[in-house]
Amino acid sequence: MPSSRPRPRSPDVRIYKPQLTSVLSIAHRATGVLLSAGSVLLVAWLVAVADGSNAYAALDGFLRSWIGIILLVGWTFSLFYHLCNGIRHLSWDMDFGFELASIYLSGWLVVSASVVLTLATWIIGMAAGR
Amino acid sequence: MSDWNREDPLDRNPPGGRASPLRRAIGLGSSGSGAHHWWLQRVTAVALVPLSIWLVASLIAHARDGQQDLLAWLGRPAVAVTMAALWVILFWHMKLGLRVIVEDYVHADRMKFAILIVVDLVSLALMAIGVFTNLYLALH
């Protein structure tokens, strides 16, 4: 079998109208990939703390720079989104909220909760870390 | 409840499902490995709910800490055990999740094979580095 043959596309992503359901579905995967990258940094942070050399000061300085803050806010949102939407998935696994109206309601709830939790985390974090 | 409820979604071998009678009897389905991957992804997801909330709360609480304060915090046995558990469960969950994404989007066999090996090895390496660093800090 050739290793790369044309694959069928259904639905065709180029002409299919984005919906809340499909956008949240792909966002779950996208945030999962982003969090995978973030978890590498998290382990690097732990090793830097343990190492005792200049690695920690360099990493800490980077994380407190504006680009570091942007990355951390992105990871915070990704974490809360993946967490909330993951709970939504677990409830579906137990056959709760599978009606179309519930799916849209829980979808908007997940989006709102992720934004609120991200803002709350950073407001508390900035107040505590000043 | 909708009529989705007629069958138990957690039943691995629903009557009338697509599995052949032999597959249904063996309980492994078309993948040959049953619902093992699906189940472990759920177990690790449930465990990550409290662990990830604990992580965010801890990082906020220690936002002002310098390196020495962090070392003192990480040296506490409860923190070391919780964080070590986080690494095992987080990277297990990551390994399972990234595998599904690669299987869905990478169709070239050799490339898929190579990426899946990298995903598995990197996940296990990160798990080992995290756990051993926590043990080192707790015991040193």
mmCIF file of C-alpha atoms in Angstrom:
data_model
loop_
_atom_site.group_PDB
_atom_site.id
_atom_site.type_symbol
_atom_site.label_atom_id
_atom_site.label_comp_id
_atom_site.label_asym_id
_atom_site.label_seq_id
_atom_site.Cartn_x
_atom_site.Cartn_y
_atom_site.Cartn_z
ATOM 1 C CA MET A 1 0.000 0.000 0.000
ATOM 2 C CA PRO A 2 1.399 3.461 -0.876
ATOM 3 C CA SER A 3 2.186 5.278 2.325
ATOM 4 C CA SER A 4 0.247 8.426 1.386
ATOM 5 C CA ARG A 5 -2.909 8.004 -0.717
ATOM 6 C CA PRO A 6 -5.683 10.624 -1.083
ATOM 7 C CA ARG A 7 -8.042 10.383 1.885
ATOM 8 C CA PRO A 8 -11.769 11.069 1.779
ATOM 9 C CA ARG A 9 -12.842 14.268 3.525
ATOM 10 C CA SER A 10 -16.186 14.330 5.289
ATOM 11 C CA PRO A 11 -17.200 16.951 6.196
ATOM 12 C CA ASP A 12 -14.998 18.963 3.869
ATOM 13 C CA VAL A 13 -13.386 21.450 6.246
ATOM 14 C CA ARG A 14 -12.931 24.015 3.433
ATOM 15 C CA ILE A 15 -16.656 24.479 2.792
ATOM 16 C CA TYR A 16 -18.216 23.345 6.060
ATOM 17 C CA LYS A 17 -19.624 26.207 8.174
ATOM 18 C CA PRO A 18 -17.921 26.325 11.591
ATOM 19 C CA GLN A 19 -20.296 25.619 14.490
ATOM 20 C CA LEU A 20 -19.828 25.995 18.231
ATOM 21 C CA THR A 21 -19.759 22.208 18.569
ATOM 22 C CA SER A 22 -17.064 21.602 15.962
ATOM 23 C CA VAL A 23 -14.964 24.608 17.019
ATOM 24 C CA LEU A 24 -14.989 23.519 20.683
ATOM 25 C CA SER A 25 -14.163 19.962 19.641
ATOM 26 C CA ILE A 26 -11.040 20.927 17.700
ATOM 27 C CA ALA A 27 -10.157 23.469 20.424
ATOM 28 C CA HIS A 28 -10.037 20.605 22.927
ATOM 29 C CA ARG A 29 -7.342 18.944 20.834
ATOM 30 C CA ALA A 30 -5.510 22.209 20.148
ATOM 31 C CA THR A 31 -5.383 23.100 23.867
ATOM 32 C CA GLY A 32 -4.233 19.535 24.595
ATOM 33 C CA VAL A 33 -1.272 20.026 22.243
ATOM 34 C CA LEU A 34 -0.490 23.458 23.746
ATOM 35 C CA LEU A 35 -0.639 22.001 27.266
ATOM 36 C CA SER A 36 1.746 19.235 26.188
ATOM 37 C CA ALA A 37 4.266 21.927 25.250
ATOM 38 C CA GLY A 38 3.565 23.738 28.532
ATOM 39 C CA SER A 39 4.150 20.583 30.547
ATOM 40 C CA VAL A 40 7.661 20.335 29.062
ATOM 41 C CA LEU A 41 8.348 23.822 30.412
ATOM 42 C CA LEU A 42 6.836 22.839 33.769
ATOM 43 C CA VAL A 43 9.297 19.956 34.118
ATOM 44 C CA ALA A 44 12.119 22.242 32.963
ATOM 45 C CA TRP A 45 11.067 24.705 35.682
ATOM 46 C CA LEU A 46 11.200 21.967 38.359
ATOM 47 C CA VAL A 47 14.647 20.848 37.178
ATOM 48 C CA ALA A 48 15.860 24.471 37.151
ATOM 49 C CA VAL A 49 14.670 24.975 40.746
ATOM 50 C CA ALA A 50 16.441 21.769 41.805
ATOM 51 C CA ASP A 51 19.602 22.471 39.840
ATOM 52 C CA GLY A 52 20.756 25.431 41.905
ATOM 53 C CA SER A 53 22.762 27.007 39.079
ATOM 54 C CA ASN A 54 21.923 30.123 37.096
ATOM 55 C CA ALA A 55 19.292 28.167 35.127
ATOM 56 C CA TYR A 56 16.538 29.108 37.554
ATOM 57 C CA ALA A 57 17.237 32.847 37.456
ATOM 58 C CA ALA A 58 17.265 32.771 33.641
ATOM 59 C CA LEU A 59 13.995 30.829 33.404
ATOM 60 C CA ASP A 60 12.328 32.929 36.112
ATOM 61 C CA GLY A 61 13.376 36.112 34.306
ATOM 62 C CA PHE A 62 11.998 34.791 31.017
ATOM 63 C CA LEU A 63 8.661 33.804 32.608
ATOM 64 C CA ARG A 64 8.307 37.269 34.164
ATOM 65 C CA SER A 65 9.031 39.048 30.862
ATOM 66 C CA TRP A 66 6.095 40.159 28.716
ATOM 67 C CA ILE A 67 6.466 37.236 26.303
ATOM 68 C CA GLY A 68 6.621 34.860 29.275
ATOM 69 C CA ILE A 69 3.445 36.371 30.725
ATOM 70 C CA ILE A 70 1.657 36.019 27.365
ATOM 71 C CA LEU A 71 2.664 32.348 27.195
ATOM 72 C CA LEU A 72 1.562 31.731 30.797
ATOM 73 C CA VAL A 73 -1.830 33.421 30.222
ATOM 74 C CA GLY A 74 -2.274 31.260 27.108
ATOM 75 C CA TRP A 75 -1.428 28.114 29.057
ATOM 76 C CA THR A 76 -3.747 29.140 31.913
ATOM 77 C CA PHE A 77 -6.640 29.568 29.490
ATOM 78 C CA SER A 78 -5.767 26.300 27.715
ATOM 79 C CA LEU A 79 -5.687 24.463 31.058
ATOM 80 C CA PHE A 80 -9.060 25.786 32.208
ATOM 81 C CA TYR A 81 -10.627 25.198 28.795
ATOM 82 C CA HIS A 82 -9.315 21.629 28.577
ATOM 83 C CA LEU A 83 -10.374 21.021 32.196
ATOM 84 C CA CYS A 84 -13.930 22.376 31.773
ATOM 85 C CA ASN A 85 -14.468 20.794 28.364
ATOM 86 C CA GLY A 86 -12.964 17.549 29.680
ATOM 87 C CA ILE A 87 -15.597 17.502 32.428
ATOM 88 C CA ARG A 88 -18.193 18.108 29.666
ATOM 89 C CA HIS A 89 -16.827 15.064 27.839
ATOM 90 C CA LEU A 90 -16.912 12.951 31.001
ATOM 91 C CA SER A 91 -20.563 13.892 31.551
ATOM 92 C CA TRP A 92 -21.329 12.784 27.974
ATOM 93 C CA ASP A 93 -19.589 9.486 28.719
ATOM 94 C CA MET A 94 -22.112 9.034 31.532
ATOM 95 C CA ASP A 95 -24.930 9.981 29.143
ATOM 96 C CA PHE A 96 -25.699 13.373 30.699
ATOM 97 C CA GLY A 97 -26.439 16.424 28.533
ATOM 98 C CA PHE A 98 -26.494 14.739 25.147
ATOM 99 C CA GLU A 99 -29.553 16.643 23.846
ATOM 100 C CA LEU A 100 -28.662 19.278 21.238
ATOM 101 C CA ALA A 101 -29.851 22.194 23.418
ATOM 102 C CA SER A 102 -27.773 20.904 26.366
ATOM 103 C CA ILE A 103 -24.722 20.505 24.148
ATOM 104 C CA TYR A 104 -24.890 24.179 23.109
ATOM 105 C CA LEU A 105 -25.642 25.361 26.657
ATOM 106 C CA SER A 106 -22.726 23.406 28.154
ATOM 107 C CA GLY A 107 -20.513 24.611 25.296
ATOM 108 C CA TRP A 108 -21.122 28.273 26.098
ATOM 109 C CA LEU A 109 -20.786 27.493 29.810
ATOM 110 C CA VAL A 110 -17.349 25.973 29.158
ATOM 111 C CA VAL A 111 -16.228 29.034 27.173
ATOM 112 C CA SER A 112 -17.472 31.471 29.851
ATOM 113 C CA ALA A 113 -16.037 29.440 32.729
ATOM 114 C CA SER A 114 -12.625 29.248 31.024
ATOM 115 C CA VAL A 115 -12.478 33.024 30.530
ATOM 116 C CA VAL A 116 -13.680 33.775 34.089
ATOM 117 C CA LEU A 117 -11.285 31.259 35.690
ATOM 118 C CA THR A 118 -8.341 32.570 33.639
ATOM 119 C CA LEU A 119 -9.088 36.177 34.648
ATOM 120 C CA ALA A 120 -9.619 35.201 38.303
ATOM 121 C CA THR A 121 -6.344 33.244 38.380
ATOM 122 C CA TRP A 122 -4.358 36.165 36.998
ATOM 123 C CA ILE A 123 -6.025 38.787 39.185
ATOM 124 C CA ILE A 124 -5.297 36.701 42.298
ATOM 125 C CA GLY A 125 -1.849 35.752 40.990
ATOM 126 C CA MET A 126 -0.820 39.338 40.216
ATOM 127 C CA ALA A 127 -2.082 40.511 43.614
ATOM 128 C CA ALA A 128 -0.216 37.688 45.397
ATOM 129 C CA GLY A 129 2.960 37.905 43.331
ATOM 130 C CA ARG A 130 3.520 41.647 43.520
ATOM 131 C CA MET B 1 -33.383 11.734 29.083
ATOM 132 C CA SER B 2 -33.104 11.095 25.383
ATOM 133 C CA ASP B 3 -33.332 7.736 23.738
ATOM 134 C CA TRP B 4 -29.521 7.601 23.887
ATOM 135 C CA ASN B 5 -30.212 6.139 27.277
ATOM 136 C CA ARG B 6 -31.477 2.844 25.933
ATOM 137 C CA GLU B 7 -27.996 1.390 25.995
ATOM 138 C CA ASP B 8 -25.406 1.700 28.712
ATOM 139 C CA PRO B 9 -22.610 3.872 27.192
ATOM 140 C CA LEU B 10 -20.072 2.232 29.458
ATOM 141 C CA ASP B 11 -21.079 -1.250 28.268
ATOM 142 C CA ARG B 12 -18.097 -2.349 26.199
ATOM 143 C CA ASN B 13 -20.143 -4.889 24.236
ATOM 144 C CA PRO B 14 -23.606 -3.463 23.603
ATOM 145 C CA PRO B 15 -25.999 -5.909 21.944
ATOM 146 C CA GLY B 16 -26.523 -4.905 18.339
ATOM 147 C CA GLY B 17 -23.098 -3.244 18.260
ATOM 148 C CA ARG B 18 -20.773 -3.534 15.291
ATOM 149 C CA ALA B 19 -18.554 -6.176 16.807
ATOM 150 C CA SER B 20 -18.796 -9.665 15.347
ATOM 151 C CA PRO B 21 -20.097 -12.392 17.706
ATOM 152 C CA LEU B 22 -16.553 -13.666 18.287
ATOM 153 C CA ARG B 23 -15.197 -10.150 18.934
ATOM 154 C CA ARG B 24 -18.073 -9.507 21.305
ATOM 155 C CA ALA B 25 -17.314 -12.708 23.146
ATOM 156 C CA ILE B 26 -13.613 -11.875 23.445
ATOM 157 C CA GLY B 27 -14.456 -8.249 24.240
ATOM 158 C CA LEU B 28 -11.656 -6.646 22.264
ATOM 159 C CA GLY B 29 -13.460 -4.934 19.370
ATOM 160 C CA SER B 30 -11.997 -4.148 15.948
ATOM 161 C CA SER B 31 -8.818 -2.546 17.305
ATOM 162 C CA GLY B 32 -7.827 -5.807 18.987
ATOM 163 C CA SER B 33 -7.087 -4.034 22.245
ATOM 164 C CA GLY B 34 -10.602 -3.410 23.551
ATOM 165 C CA ALA B 35 -11.522 -0.259 25.433
ATOM 166 C CA HIS B 36 -8.255 -0.135 27.378
ATOM 167 C CA HIS B 37 -6.990 3.098 25.832
ATOM 168 C CA TRP B 38 -10.413 4.776 26.136
ATOM 169 C CA TRP B 39 -10.747 3.747 29.771
ATOM 170 C CA LEU B 40 -7.252 4.858 30.845
ATOM 171 C CA GLN B 41 -7.786 8.239 29.196
ATOM 172 C CA ARG B 42 -10.914 8.697 31.348
ATOM 173 C CA VAL B 43 -9.244 7.487 34.552
ATOM 174 C CA THR B 44 -6.284 9.854 34.083
ATOM 175 C CA ALA B 45 -8.674 12.704 33.132
ATOM 176 C CA VAL B 46 -10.635 12.297 36.369
ATOM 177 C CA ALA B 47 -7.411 12.210 38.415
ATOM 178 C CA LEU B 48 -6.151 15.352 36.666
ATOM 179 C CA VAL B 49 -9.170 17.409 37.772
ATOM 180 C CA PRO B 50 -8.007 17.785 41.413
ATOM 181 C CA LEU B 51 -4.291 17.583 40.506
ATOM 182 C CA SER B 52 -4.390 20.438 37.975
ATOM 183 C CA ILE B 53 -6.453 22.647 40.315
ATOM 184 C CA TRP B 54 -3.897 21.906 43.049
ATOM 185 C CA LEU B 55 -1.064 22.851 40.672
ATOM 186 C CA VAL B 56 -2.590 26.211 39.690
ATOM 187 C CA ALA B 57 -3.450 27.067 43.307
ATOM 188 C CA SER B 58 0.075 26.122 44.455
ATOM 189 C CA LEU B 59 1.791 28.145 41.738
ATOM 190 C CA ILE B 60 -0.309 31.202 42.686
ATOM 191 C CA ALA B 61 0.442 30.694 46.373
ATOM 192 C CA HIS B 62 4.188 30.525 45.613
ATOM 193 C CA ALA B 63 4.287 33.297 43.008
ATOM 194 C CA ARG B 64 6.435 35.462 45.314
ATOM 195 C CA ASP B 65 8.805 32.690 46.343
ATOM 196 C CA GLY B 66 12.492 32.790 45.552
ATOM 197 C CA GLN B 67 14.450 29.656 44.743
ATOM 198 C CA GLN B 68 15.168 28.816 48.407
ATOM 199 C CA ASP B 69 11.485 29.110 49.373
ATOM 200 C CA LEU B 70 10.541 26.883 46.435
ATOM 201 C CA LEU B 71 13.131 24.290 47.479
ATOM 202 C CA ALA B 72 11.698 24.251 51.009
ATOM 203 C CA TRP B 73 8.166 23.846 49.634
ATOM 204 C CA LEU B 74 9.139 21.118 47.154
ATOM 205 C CA GLY B 75 11.000 19.275 49.918
ATOM 206 C CA ARG B 76 7.820 18.641 51.872
ATOM 207 C CA PRO B 77 6.788 14.968 51.527
ATOM 208 C CA ALA B 78 3.129 15.712 50.725
ATOM 209 C CA VAL B 79 4.146 18.129 47.969
ATOM 210 C CA ALA B 80 6.707 15.685 46.541
ATOM 211 C CA VAL B 81 4.205 12.801 46.473
ATOM 212 C CA THR B 82 1.410 14.911 44.959
ATOM 213 C CA MET B 83 3.679 16.389 42.298
ATOM 214 C CA ALA B 84 5.176 12.989 41.462
ATOM 215 C CA ALA B 85 1.635 11.626 41.035
ATOM 216 C CA LEU B 86 0.875 14.608 38.803
ATOM 217 C CA TRP B 87 3.811 13.776 36.485
ATOM 218 C CA VAL B 88 2.819 10.118 36.132
ATOM 219 C CA ILE B 89 -0.850 10.850 35.427
ATOM 220 C CA LEU B 90 -0.296 14.001 33.353
ATOM 221 C CA PHE B 91 2.242 12.431 30.995
ATOM 222 C CA TRP B 92 0.238 9.221 30.718
ATOM 223 C CA HIS B 93 -2.796 11.301 29.717
ATOM 224 C CA MET B 94 -0.626 13.328 27.311
ATOM 225 C CA LYS B 95 0.756 10.168 25.719
ATOM 226 C CA LEU B 96 -2.743 8.759 25.145
ATOM 227 C CA GLY B 97 -4.157 12.060 23.847
ATOM 228 C CA LEU B 98 -1.299 12.856 21.457
ATOM 229 C CA ARG B 99 -1.458 9.284 20.106
ATOM 230 C CA VAL B 100 -5.108 9.739 19.094
ATOM 231 C CA ILE B 101 -4.326 13.061 17.405
ATOM 232 C CA VAL B 102 -1.406 11.555 15.465
ATOM 233 C CA GLU B 103 -3.494 8.526 14.459
ATOM 234 C CA ASP B 104 -6.268 10.817 13.199
ATOM 235 C CA TYR B 105 -4.186 13.301 11.192
ATOM 236 C CA VAL B 106 -0.966 11.571 10.132
ATOM 237 C CA HIS B 107 -1.746 9.054 7.426
ATOM 238 C CA ALA B 108 1.702 8.348 6.011
ATOM 239 C CA ASP B 109 2.652 5.073 7.668
ATOM 240 C CA ARG B 110 6.371 5.657 8.212
ATOM 241 C CA MET B 111 5.809 9.184 9.521
ATOM 242 C CA LYS B 112 3.025 7.996 11.840
ATOM 243 C CA PHE B 113 5.225 5.190 13.166
ATOM 244 C CA ALA B 114 8.107 7.604 13.829
ATOM 245 C CA ILE B 115 5.962 10.275 15.510
ATOM 246 C CA LEU B 116 4.190 7.741 17.747
ATOM 247 C CA ILE B 117 7.535 6.413 18.958
ATOM 248 C CA VAL B 118 8.748 9.956 19.698
ATOM 249 C CA VAL B 119 5.467 10.748 21.536
ATOM 250 C CA ASP B 120 5.761 7.636 23.706
ATOM 251 C CA LEU B 121 9.465 8.092 24.486
ATOM 252 C CA VAL B 122 9.209 11.831 25.249
ATOM 253 C CA SER B 123 6.174 11.249 27.496
ATOM 254 C CA LEU B 124 7.967 8.532 29.458
ATOM 255 C CA ALA B 125 11.169 10.599 29.682
ATOM 256 C CA LEU B 126 9.295 13.635 31.045
ATOM 257 C CA MET B 127 7.492 11.385 33.525
ATOM 258 C CA ALA B 128 10.792 9.939 34.750
ATOM 259 C CA ILE B 129 12.552 13.318 34.980
ATOM 260 C CA GLY B 130 9.665 14.839 36.950
ATOM 261 C CA VAL B 131 9.304 11.960 39.405
ATOM 262 C CA PHE B 132 13.054 11.607 40.047
ATOM 263 C CA THR B 133 13.507 15.358 40.520
ATOM 264 C CA ASN B 134 10.728 15.392 43.119
ATOM 265 C CA LEU B 135 12.243 12.386 44.904
ATOM 266 C CA TYR B 136 15.677 14.043 44.838
ATOM 267 C CA LEU B 137 14.295 17.277 46.338
ATOM 268 C CA ALA B 138 12.328 15.432 49.020
ATOM 269 C CA LEU B 139 15.182 13.146 50.081
ATOM 270 C CA HIS B 140 18.192 15.407 49.595
#
